[in-house]
Coordinates of C-alpha atoms in Angstrom, one line a residue:
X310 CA 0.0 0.0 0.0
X311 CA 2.7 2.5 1.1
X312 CA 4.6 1.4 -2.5
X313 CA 1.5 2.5 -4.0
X314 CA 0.9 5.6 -2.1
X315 CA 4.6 6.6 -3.1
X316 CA 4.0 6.0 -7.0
X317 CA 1.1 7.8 -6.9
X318 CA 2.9 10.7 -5.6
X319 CA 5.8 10.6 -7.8
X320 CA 3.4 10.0 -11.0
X321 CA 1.7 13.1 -9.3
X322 CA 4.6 15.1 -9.1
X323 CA 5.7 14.4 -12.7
X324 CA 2.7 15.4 -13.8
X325 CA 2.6 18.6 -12.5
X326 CA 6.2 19.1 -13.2
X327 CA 5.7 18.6 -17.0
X328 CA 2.5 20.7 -16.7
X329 CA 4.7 23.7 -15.4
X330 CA 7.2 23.1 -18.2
X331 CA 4.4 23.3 -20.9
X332 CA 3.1 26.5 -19.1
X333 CA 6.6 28.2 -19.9
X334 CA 6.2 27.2 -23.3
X335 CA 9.7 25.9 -23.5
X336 CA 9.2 26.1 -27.8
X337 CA 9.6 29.4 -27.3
X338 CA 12.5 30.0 -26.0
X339 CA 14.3 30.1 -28.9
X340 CA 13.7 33.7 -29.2
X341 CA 16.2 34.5 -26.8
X342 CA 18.7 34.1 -29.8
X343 CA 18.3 37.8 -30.1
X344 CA 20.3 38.2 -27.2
X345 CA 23.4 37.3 -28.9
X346 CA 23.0 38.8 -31.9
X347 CA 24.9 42.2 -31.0
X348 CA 28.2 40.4 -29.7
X349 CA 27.9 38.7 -33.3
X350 CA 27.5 41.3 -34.9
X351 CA 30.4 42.4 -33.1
X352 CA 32.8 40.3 -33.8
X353 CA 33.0 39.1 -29.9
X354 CA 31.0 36.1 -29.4
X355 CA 34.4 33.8 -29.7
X356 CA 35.3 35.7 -26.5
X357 CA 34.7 33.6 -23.5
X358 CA 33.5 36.4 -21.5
X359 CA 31.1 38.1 -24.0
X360 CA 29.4 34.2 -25.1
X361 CA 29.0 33.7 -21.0
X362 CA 27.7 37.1 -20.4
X363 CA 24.9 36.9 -23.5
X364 CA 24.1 32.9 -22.2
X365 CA 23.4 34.6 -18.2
X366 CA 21.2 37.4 -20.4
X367 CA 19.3 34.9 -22.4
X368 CA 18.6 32.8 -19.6
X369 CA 17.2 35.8 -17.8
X370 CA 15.5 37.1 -20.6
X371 CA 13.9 33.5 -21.1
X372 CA 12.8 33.4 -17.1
X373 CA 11.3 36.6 -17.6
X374 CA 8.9 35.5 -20.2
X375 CA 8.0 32.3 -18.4
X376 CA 6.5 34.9 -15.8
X377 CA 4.7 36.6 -19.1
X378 CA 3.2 33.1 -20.3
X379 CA 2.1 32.4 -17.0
X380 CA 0.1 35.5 -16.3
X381 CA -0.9 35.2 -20.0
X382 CA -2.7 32.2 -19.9
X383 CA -4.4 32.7 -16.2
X384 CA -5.4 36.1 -18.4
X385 CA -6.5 34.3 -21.3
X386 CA -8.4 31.0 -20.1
X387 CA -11.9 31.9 -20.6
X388 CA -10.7 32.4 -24.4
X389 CA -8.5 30.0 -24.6
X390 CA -11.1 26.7 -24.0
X391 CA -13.0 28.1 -27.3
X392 CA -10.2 27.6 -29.3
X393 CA -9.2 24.1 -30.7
X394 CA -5.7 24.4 -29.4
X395 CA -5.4 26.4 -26.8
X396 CA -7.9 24.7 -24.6
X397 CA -5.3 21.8 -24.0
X398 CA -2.6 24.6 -22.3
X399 CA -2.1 24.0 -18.6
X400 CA -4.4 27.1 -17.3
X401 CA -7.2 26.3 -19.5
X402 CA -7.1 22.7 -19.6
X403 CA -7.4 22.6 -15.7
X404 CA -4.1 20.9 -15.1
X405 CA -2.2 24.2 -13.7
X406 CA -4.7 26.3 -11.7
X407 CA -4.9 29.9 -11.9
X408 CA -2.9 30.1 -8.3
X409 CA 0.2 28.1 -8.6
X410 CA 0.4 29.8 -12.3
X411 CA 0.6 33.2 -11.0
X412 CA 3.1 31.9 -8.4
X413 CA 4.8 29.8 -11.4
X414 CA 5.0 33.8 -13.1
X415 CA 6.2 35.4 -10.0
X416 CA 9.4 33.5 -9.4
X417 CA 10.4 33.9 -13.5
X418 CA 9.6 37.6 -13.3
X419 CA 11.9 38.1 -9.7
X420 CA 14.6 35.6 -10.9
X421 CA 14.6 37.3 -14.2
X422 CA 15.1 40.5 -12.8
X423 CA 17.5 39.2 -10.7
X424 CA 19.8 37.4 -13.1
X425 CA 19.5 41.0 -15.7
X426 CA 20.8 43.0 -12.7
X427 CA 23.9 40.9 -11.9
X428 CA 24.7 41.8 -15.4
X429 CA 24.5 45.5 -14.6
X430 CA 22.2 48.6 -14.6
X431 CA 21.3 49.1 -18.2
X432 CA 20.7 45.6 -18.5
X433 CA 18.4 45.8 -15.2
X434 CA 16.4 48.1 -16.8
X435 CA 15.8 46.9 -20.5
X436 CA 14.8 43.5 -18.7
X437 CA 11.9 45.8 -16.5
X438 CA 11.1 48.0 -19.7
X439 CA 10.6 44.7 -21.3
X440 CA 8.8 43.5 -19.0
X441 CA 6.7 46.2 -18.9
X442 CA 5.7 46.0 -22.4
X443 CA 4.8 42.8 -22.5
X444 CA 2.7 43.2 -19.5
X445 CA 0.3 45.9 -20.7
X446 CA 0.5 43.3 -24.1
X447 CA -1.2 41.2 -22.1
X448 CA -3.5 43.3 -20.1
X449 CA -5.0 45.5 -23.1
X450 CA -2.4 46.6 -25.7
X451 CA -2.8 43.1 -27.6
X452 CA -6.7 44.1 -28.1
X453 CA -5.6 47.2 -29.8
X454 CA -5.0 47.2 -33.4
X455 CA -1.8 48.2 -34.9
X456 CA -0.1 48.7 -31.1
X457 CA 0.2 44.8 -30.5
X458 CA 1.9 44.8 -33.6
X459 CA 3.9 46.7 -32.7
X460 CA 4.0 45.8 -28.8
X461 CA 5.1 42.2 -30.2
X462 CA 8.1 43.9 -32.6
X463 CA 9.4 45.8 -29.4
X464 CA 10.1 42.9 -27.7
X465 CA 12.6 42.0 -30.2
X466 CA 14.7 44.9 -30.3
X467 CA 14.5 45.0 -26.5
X468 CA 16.4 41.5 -26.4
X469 CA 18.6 42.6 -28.9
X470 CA 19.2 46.0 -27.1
X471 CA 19.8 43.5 -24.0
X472 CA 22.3 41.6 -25.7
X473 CA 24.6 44.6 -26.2
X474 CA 24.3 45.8 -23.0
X475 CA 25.3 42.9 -21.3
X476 CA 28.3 42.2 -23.2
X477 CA 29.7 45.9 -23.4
X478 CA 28.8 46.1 -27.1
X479 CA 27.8 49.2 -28.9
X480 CA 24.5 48.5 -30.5
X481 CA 24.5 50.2 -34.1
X482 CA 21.3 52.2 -34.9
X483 CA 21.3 49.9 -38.4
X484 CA 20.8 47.0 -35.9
X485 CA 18.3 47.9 -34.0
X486 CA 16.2 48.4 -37.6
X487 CA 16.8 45.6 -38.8
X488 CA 15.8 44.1 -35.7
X489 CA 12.5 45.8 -35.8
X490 CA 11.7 45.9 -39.1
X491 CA 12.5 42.2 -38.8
X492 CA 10.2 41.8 -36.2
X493 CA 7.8 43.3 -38.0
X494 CA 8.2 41.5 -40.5
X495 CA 7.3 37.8 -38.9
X496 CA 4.6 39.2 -37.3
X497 CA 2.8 40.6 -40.2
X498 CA 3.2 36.6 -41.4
X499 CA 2.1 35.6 -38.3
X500 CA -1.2 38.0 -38.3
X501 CA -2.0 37.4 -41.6
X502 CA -1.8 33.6 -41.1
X503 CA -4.4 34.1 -38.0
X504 CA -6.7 35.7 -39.8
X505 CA -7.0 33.8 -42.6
X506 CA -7.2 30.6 -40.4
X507 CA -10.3 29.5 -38.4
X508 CA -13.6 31.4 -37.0
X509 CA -11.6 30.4 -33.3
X510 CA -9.0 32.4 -33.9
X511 CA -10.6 35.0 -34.5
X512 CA -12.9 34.5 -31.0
X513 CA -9.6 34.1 -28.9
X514 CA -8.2 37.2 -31.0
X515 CA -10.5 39.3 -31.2
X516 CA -8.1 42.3 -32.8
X517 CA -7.7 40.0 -36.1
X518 CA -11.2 41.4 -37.2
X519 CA -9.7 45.4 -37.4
X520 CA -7.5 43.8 -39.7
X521 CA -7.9 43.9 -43.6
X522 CA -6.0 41.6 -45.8
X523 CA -4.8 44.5 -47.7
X524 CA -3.9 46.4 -44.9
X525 CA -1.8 43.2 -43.1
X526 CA -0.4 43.1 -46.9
X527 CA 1.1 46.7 -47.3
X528 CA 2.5 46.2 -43.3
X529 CA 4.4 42.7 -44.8
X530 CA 5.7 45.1 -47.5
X531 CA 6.8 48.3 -45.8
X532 CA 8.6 45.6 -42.8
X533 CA 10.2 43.7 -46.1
X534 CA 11.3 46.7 -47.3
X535 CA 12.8 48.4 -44.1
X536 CA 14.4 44.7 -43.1
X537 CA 16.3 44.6 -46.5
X538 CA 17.3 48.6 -47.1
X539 CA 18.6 48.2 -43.3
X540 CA 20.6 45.5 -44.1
X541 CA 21.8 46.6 -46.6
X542 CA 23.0 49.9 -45.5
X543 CA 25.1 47.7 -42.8
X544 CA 26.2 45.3 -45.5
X545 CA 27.3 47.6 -48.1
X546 CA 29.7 49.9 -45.8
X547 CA 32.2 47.1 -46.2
X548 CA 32.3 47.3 -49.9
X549 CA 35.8 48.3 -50.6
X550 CA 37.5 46.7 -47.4
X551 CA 39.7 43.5 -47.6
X552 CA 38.4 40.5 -49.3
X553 CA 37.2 38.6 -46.2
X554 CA 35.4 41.9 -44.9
X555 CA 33.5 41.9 -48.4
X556 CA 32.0 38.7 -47.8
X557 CA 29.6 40.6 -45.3
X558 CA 28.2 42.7 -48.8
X559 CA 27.6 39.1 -50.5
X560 CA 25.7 38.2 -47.1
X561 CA 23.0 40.4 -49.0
X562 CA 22.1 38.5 -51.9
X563 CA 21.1 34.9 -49.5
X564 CA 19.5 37.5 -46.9
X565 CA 17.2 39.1 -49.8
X566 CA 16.5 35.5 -51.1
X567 CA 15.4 34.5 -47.5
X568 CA 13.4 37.4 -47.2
X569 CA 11.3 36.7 -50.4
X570 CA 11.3 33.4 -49.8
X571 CA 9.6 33.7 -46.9
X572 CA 7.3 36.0 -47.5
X573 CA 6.0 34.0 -50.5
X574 CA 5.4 31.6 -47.6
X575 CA 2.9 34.1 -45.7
X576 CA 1.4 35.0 -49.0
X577 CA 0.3 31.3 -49.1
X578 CA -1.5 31.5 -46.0
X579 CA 1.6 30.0 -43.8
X580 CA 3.8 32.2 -41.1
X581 CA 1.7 31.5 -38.1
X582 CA 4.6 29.2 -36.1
X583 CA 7.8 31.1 -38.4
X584 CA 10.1 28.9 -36.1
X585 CA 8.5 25.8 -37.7
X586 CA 8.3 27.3 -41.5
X587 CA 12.2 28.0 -41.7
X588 CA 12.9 25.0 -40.9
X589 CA 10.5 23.3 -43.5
X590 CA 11.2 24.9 -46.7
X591 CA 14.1 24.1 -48.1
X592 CA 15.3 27.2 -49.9
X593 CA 14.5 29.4 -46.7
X594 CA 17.0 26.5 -44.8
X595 CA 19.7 26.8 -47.3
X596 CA 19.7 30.8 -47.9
X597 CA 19.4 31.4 -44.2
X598 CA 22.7 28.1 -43.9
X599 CA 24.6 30.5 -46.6
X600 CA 23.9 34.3 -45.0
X601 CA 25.0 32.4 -41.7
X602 CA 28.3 31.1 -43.0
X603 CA 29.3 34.3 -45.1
X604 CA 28.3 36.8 -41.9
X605 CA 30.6 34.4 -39.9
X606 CA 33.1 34.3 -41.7
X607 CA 33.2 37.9 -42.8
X608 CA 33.2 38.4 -39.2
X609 CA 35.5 36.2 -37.9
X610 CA 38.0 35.7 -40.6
X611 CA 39.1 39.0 -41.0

């Protein structure tokens, strides 16, 4: 009997355990790549210090929006069991109740905080302007049209801002465009995909119906277009420097190919999950595998 008492609680334990880790969304994560993007750019991620600096950022950056997801989802139940798929996430679904999610949210938002400021003021305070954002996201600014687009785009160039300060890198102002215009970029893909998906979505969105197709199609193009000239503008100040330093201007032609690539993708209806398309299309993998090794070793080589 005791045996039995004792695998119930470990099953129980488990359980709840992997319920937690599916309530910080762990497949989203990835985002926190942004944070190293600066020292790259720099030309001092090889540096011990500067690649453990970025890691303690992104790990604080990605406790930070564990707290977000948490207070997100206790926000968004009632919505979320209408919806096909989001009525299996923790809150909704019953598994994680409202309680131990906002305690769940508490401890990512003060150990996120906490990890930032060990990396310094300005650090400190992107990580609470961050923070910020995403918190009136998800307490209004997501039900305003046009401002969660933008809410959503901020929180990009706040971890790439983040990533620089941590490290002692000077962010250019040609990166921080690129980063938002980027942004922009995937979540005009992402909007567009919503809205053209199911009557759900639209119930647990409810923003999606002040967008117009048309509209959602000139934002895709003015983000294109500000992603690429950006780019560019950094790319093609090395024209004229040593060989290896040029291979940063050729890092253009695989970067534009992505771009269109890609948003020939969200013109098809796809872009909702962008982690999942880049992966999937074969000429998006192999011009982003290409950009990646020229910028490297433009960088690195030289």
């Amino acid at each position: 009997m005791t045996n039995l008492r004792n695998s119930s609680a470990v099953v129980l334990r488990t359980s709840r355990a992997a319920s937690l880790l599916r309530l910080s969304r762990p497949q989203q994560w990835h985002k926190a790549v942004m944070l190293f993007a600066a020292p790259v750019a720099a030309g001092v991620i090889d540096q011990p210090h500067a690649l453990l600096r970025a890691t303690v950022a992104a790990a604080a950056f990605i406790l930070l929006s564990v707290g977000i997801y948490a207070f997100n989802d206790v926000r968004d139940a009632p919505d979320d069991r209408r919806h096909p798929r989001k009525q299996h996430r923790p809150v909704a679904s019953g598994a994680v109740s409202p309680m131990v999610a906002l305690v769940w949210g508490c401890a990512g938002v003060v150990a996120g905080l906490t990890i930032a400021g060990s990396l310094g003021i300005p650090t400190f305070l992107i990580g609470f302007g961050y923070l910020a954002v995403q918190f009136a996201y998800v307490f209004g600014l997501k039900h305003i049209a046009v401002v969660d687009v933008v809410a959503v785009a901020l929180g990009f160039v706040l971890r790439a801002a983040a990533g620089g300060t941590a490290t002692g890198v000077a962010v250019s102002n040609w990166f921080l465009l690129v980063s938002l215009f980027g942004a922009l970029f995937l979540v005009a893909g992402k909007r567009r995909a919503e809205r053209s998906s199911t009557t759900s979505d639209a119930r647990s969105r409810p923003v999606l119906a002040a967008y117009s197709a048309s509209w959602l199609d000139q934002l895709t193009t003015v983000a294109l277009l500000g992603t690429v000239l950006s780019y560019g503008l950094w790319a093609f100040q090395y024209l004229g420097d040593d060989v290896i330093r040029q291979l940063l201007t050729v890092s253009f032609l695989p970067f534009l190919t992505g771009l269109l690539r890609y948003g020939l993708l969200v013109s098809t209806g796809r872009g909702e999950l962008p982690e999942h398309e880049i992966f999937r299309d074969r000429v998006l993998l192999l011009a982003g595998l290409l950009w990646a090794v020229l910028v490297g070793a433009g960088l690195y080589l030289a």
